[in-house]
Amino acid sequence: DLSGRLTKWAIELGIYDIEYRPQAAKKGQVMVDFLVEIESFGEQHDPRQMSQLRPPSAWMLHTDGSTNASGSGIGIVLQTQTGLRIEKALRLGFQATNNEAEYEALLQGIELALHFGVEDIAVKIDSQLIAGQVRGDFEVKEPRLHRYFSKVMGAKARFGNFNIEPIPREMNQRADELAKSTSTGGTTRSIEVLLEGRSMEDPP
């Protein structure tokens, strides 16, 4: 689909430290302004080989959501065992609570991993509540959060192995930086997207 192709192009350009900034879409379309940074810790990747990159046995996903008076944003860091790292930041085009932003981040991170064909994933988030709900330790009582929860559980089933655990905020620093930057209107060296609708809602 279009978003998948845009992501692929941004990744290929990002290898050469080139920014891809598409023109503003027409009214009713998702407004996209993004940049990708991939860190391979010294190893160079031919962009022609990116689409053929096989996921290693396990990827690590860090996500975080941020809400303040200026708005809401989410940060995603998807990393392979070999050090290849994909970062994504999204500004939320709707009002969200902290827990809703955390679920948005988790859902978007999971979808990004599935886009790259990841089968085994270890998720790290600094929300003990969200991690506990997904693990089955805590009950989801709030109706809107339950819709997010159901969406996450459906996506979770698409992995061969899915593990999620809460971590201290200081161990989730990069995802936190991405989320805070977009929620305050800043810019990041990452894919930046304006998410207009809630991920747990069905398209019209």
C-alpha positions as a printed NumPy array, in Angstrom:
array([[  0.   ,   0.   ,   0.   ],
       [  1.033,   3.669,  -0.169],
       [  2.26 ,   3.918,   3.41 ],
       [  4.353,   0.791,   2.941],
       [  5.966,   2.146,  -0.208],
       [  6.677,   5.496,   1.461],
       [  8.314,   3.725,   4.377],
       [ 10.47 ,   1.615,   2.039],
       [ 11.57 ,   4.662,   0.049],
       [ 12.4  ,   6.596,   3.204],
       [ 14.504,   3.722,   4.517],
       [ 16.45 ,   3.407,   1.284],
       [ 17.109,   7.16 ,   1.18 ],
       [ 17.959,   7.217,   4.863],
       [ 20.908,   4.887,   4.295],
       [ 22.551,   7.706,   2.37 ],
       [ 21.444,  10.348,   4.898],
       [ 19.001,  11.847,   2.386],
       [ 15.73 ,  13.294,   3.592],
       [ 12.512,  12.419,   1.769],
       [  9.808,  15.008,   2.359],
       [  6.622,  14.41 ,   0.343],
       [  4.337,  17.297,  -0.561],
       [  1.305,  17.885,   1.619],
       [ -1.541,  15.573,   0.709],
       [ -4.984,  16.818,  -0.307],
       [ -7.668,  17.347,   2.32 ],
       [ -8.903,  14.063,   3.749],
       [ -5.594,  12.271,   3.275],
       [ -3.072,  11.573,   5.983],
       [ -0.54 ,  14.409,   6.125],
       [  2.937,  12.948,   6.058],
       [  6.254,  14.598,   6.765],
       [  8.862,  12.093,   7.647],
       [ 12.49 ,  11.183,   7.778],
       [ 14.103,   7.883,   8.655],
       [ 17.364,   7.109,  10.334],
       [ 18.812,   3.616,  10.372],
       [ 21.861,   2.911,  12.457],
       [ 23.892,  -0.165,  11.556],
       [ 26.885,   0.55 ,  13.805],
       [ 29.392,   0.801,  10.997],
       [ 27.874,  -1.777,   8.658],
       [ 26.65 ,  -0.386,   5.33 ],
       [ 23.573,  -1.9  ,   3.67 ],
       [ 22.869,  -1.817,  -0.061],
       [ 19.328,  -0.354,  -0.411],
       [ 18.596,  -2.906,  -3.127],
       [ 19.003,  -5.593,  -0.484],
       [ 16.708,  -3.979,   2.09 ],
       [ 13.547,  -5.56 ,   0.722],
       [ 15.263,  -8.96 ,   0.917],
       [ 16.461,  -8.473,   4.487],
       [ 15.375, -11.445,   6.538],
       [ 14.423, -10.719,  10.125],
       [ 16.769, -12.319,  12.679],
       [ 15.383, -14.702,  15.256],
       [ 14.198, -11.864,  17.487],
       [ 13.715,  -8.121,  17.197],
       [ 13.423,  -5.678,  20.093],
       [ 10.687,  -3.051,  20.134],
       [ 10.669,  -0.004,  22.411],
       [  7.572,   2.22 ,  22.369],
       [  6.386,   5.205,  24.361],
       [  3.503,   7.671,  24.351],
       [  3.508,  11.272,  25.538],
       [  0.624,  13.647,  26.239],
       [  0.859,  17.277,  27.318],
       [ -0.858,  20.624,  26.797],
       [  0.639,  20.927,  23.292],
       [ -0.676,  17.585,  22.078],
       [  0.17 ,  13.902,  21.995],
       [  2.885,  11.916,  20.278],
       [  4.367,   8.44 ,  20.19 ],
       [  7.864,   7.096,  19.67 ],
       [  8.93 ,   3.73 ,  18.276],
       [ 12.372,   2.107,  18.14 ],
       [ 12.595,  -1.249,  16.348],
       [ 16.004,  -2.921,  16.522],
       [ 17.528,  -6.167,  15.308],
       [ 20.084,  -8.222,  17.19 ],
       [ 22.705,  -7.082,  14.667],
       [ 22.165,  -3.428,  15.536],
       [ 20.01 ,  -2.305,  12.611],
       [ 17.621,   0.263,  14.06 ],
       [ 14.461,   1.827,  12.677],
       [ 12.923,   4.805,  14.439],
       [  9.453,   6.244,  13.957],
       [  7.687,   9.198,  15.538],
       [  4.016,  10.07 ,  15.15 ],
       [  2.022,  13.113,  16.172],
       [ -1.531,  12.258,  17.165],
       [ -4.177,  14.363,  15.464],
       [ -6.682,  13.811,  18.267],
       [ -6.886,  14.198,  22.023],
       [ -5.55 ,  11.195,  23.907],
       [ -4.923,  10.253,  27.502],
       [ -1.501,   9.005,  28.56 ],
       [ -2.695,   5.395,  28.498],
       [ -4.285,   5.834,  25.063],
       [ -1.034,   7.285,  23.735],
       [  0.838,   4.305,  25.179],
       [ -1.522,   1.899,  23.41 ],
       [ -1.215,   3.856,  20.149],
       [  2.56 ,   3.568,  20.389],
       [  2.374,  -0.153,  21.05 ],
       [ -0.042,  -0.776,  18.17 ],
       [  1.982,   1.265,  15.702],
       [  5.198,  -0.445,  16.794],
       [  3.65 ,  -3.873,  16.357],
       [  2.362,  -2.949,  12.891],
       [  5.817,  -1.682,  11.919],
       [  7.371,  -4.969,  13.021],
       [  4.79 ,  -6.973,  11.081],
       [  5.464,  -4.802,   8.016],
       [  9.064,  -6.014,   8.078],
       [  8.045,  -9.641,   8.486],
       [  9.159,  -9.977,  12.097],
       [  8.043, -13.26 ,  13.658],
       [  9.715, -13.154,  17.085],
       [  9.662,  -9.93 ,  19.072],
       [ 10.505,  -8.668,  22.553],
       [  8.573,  -5.53 ,  23.486],
       [  9.852,  -3.11 ,  26.133],
       [  7.602,  -0.322,  27.436],
       [  7.746,   1.856,  30.542],
       [  4.02 ,   1.544,  31.298],
       [  3.499,  -1.191,  33.868],
       [ -0.261,  -0.909,  33.381],
       [ -0.233,  -1.533,  29.614],
       [  2.377,  -4.281,  29.876],
       [  0.389,  -5.929,  32.672],
       [ -2.855,  -5.778,  30.705],
       [ -1.291,  -7.36 ,  27.618],
       [  0.314, -10.062,  29.771],
       [ -3.004, -10.773,  31.46 ],
       [ -1.922,  -9.557,  34.889],
       [ -4.36 ,  -6.623,  35.004],
       [ -7.964,  -6.29 ,  33.9  ],
       [ -8.864,  -3.679,  31.281],
       [-11.853,  -1.78 ,  32.667],
       [-12.058,   1.434,  30.628],
       [-14.12 ,   0.803,  27.425],
       [-11.892,   2.716,  25.015],
       [ -8.748,   1.114,  26.401],
       [-10.415,  -2.266,  26.012],
       [-10.825,  -1.598,  22.297],
       [ -7.114,  -0.827,  22.088],
       [ -6.369,  -3.953,  24.099],
       [ -8.425,  -6.149,  21.762],
       [ -6.592,  -4.741,  18.744],
       [ -3.217,  -5.398,  20.359],
       [ -4.157,  -8.973,  21.236],
       [ -5.261,  -9.618,  17.663],
       [ -1.965,  -8.295,  16.301],
       [ -0.02 , -10.192,  18.961],
       [ -1.415, -13.473,  17.642],
       [  0.271, -12.85 ,  14.284],
       [  3.736, -13.368,  15.797],
       [  5.37 , -16.715,  16.348],
       [  6.723, -15.498,  19.673],
       [  5.642, -12.312,  21.455],
       [  6.993, -11.149,  24.794],
       [  6.273,  -7.862,  26.542],
       [  7.765,  -6.536,  29.745],
       [  7.785,  -3.223,  31.621],
       [ 11.089,  -1.413,  31.999],
       [ 12.197,   1.717,  33.904],
       [ 11.745,   4.971,  31.971],
       [ 15.501,   5.543,  31.863],
       [ 15.84 ,   2.321,  29.846],
       [ 13.294,   3.596,  27.325],
       [ 14.979,   6.921,  26.721],
       [ 15.08 ,   7.038,  22.909],
       [ 11.409,   6.127,  22.446],
       [ 10.556,   8.678,  25.132],
       [ 12.565,  11.378,  23.311],
       [ 10.773,  10.66 ,  20.038],
       [  7.356,  10.759,  21.681],
       [  8.022,  14.001,  23.546],
       [  9.505,  15.682,  20.482],
       [  6.417,  15.058,  18.365],
       [  3.963,  15.876,  21.156],
       [  5.56 ,  19.31 ,  21.554],
       [  5.794,  19.999,  17.821],
       [  9.535,  19.391,  17.539],
       [ 11.391,  17.532,  14.804],
       [ 13.336,  14.284,  14.95 ],
       [ 15.614,  12.224,  12.717],
       [ 12.925,   9.595,  12.267],
       [  9.842,   8.842,  10.248],
       [  7.341,  11.522,  11.279],
       [  3.647,  11.019,  10.581],
       [  0.438,  12.746,  11.614],
       [ -1.931,  10.018,  12.763],
       [ -5.41 ,  11.449,  12.19 ],
       [ -7.559,   8.624,  13.576],
       [ -7.331,   6.171,  16.429],
       [ -5.692,   2.868,  15.496],
       [ -8.358,   0.797,  17.231],
       [-11.173,   2.301,  15.146],
       [-12.327,   0.624,  11.958],
       [-11.943,   2.751,   8.796],
       [-15.176,   4.36 ,   7.513]])
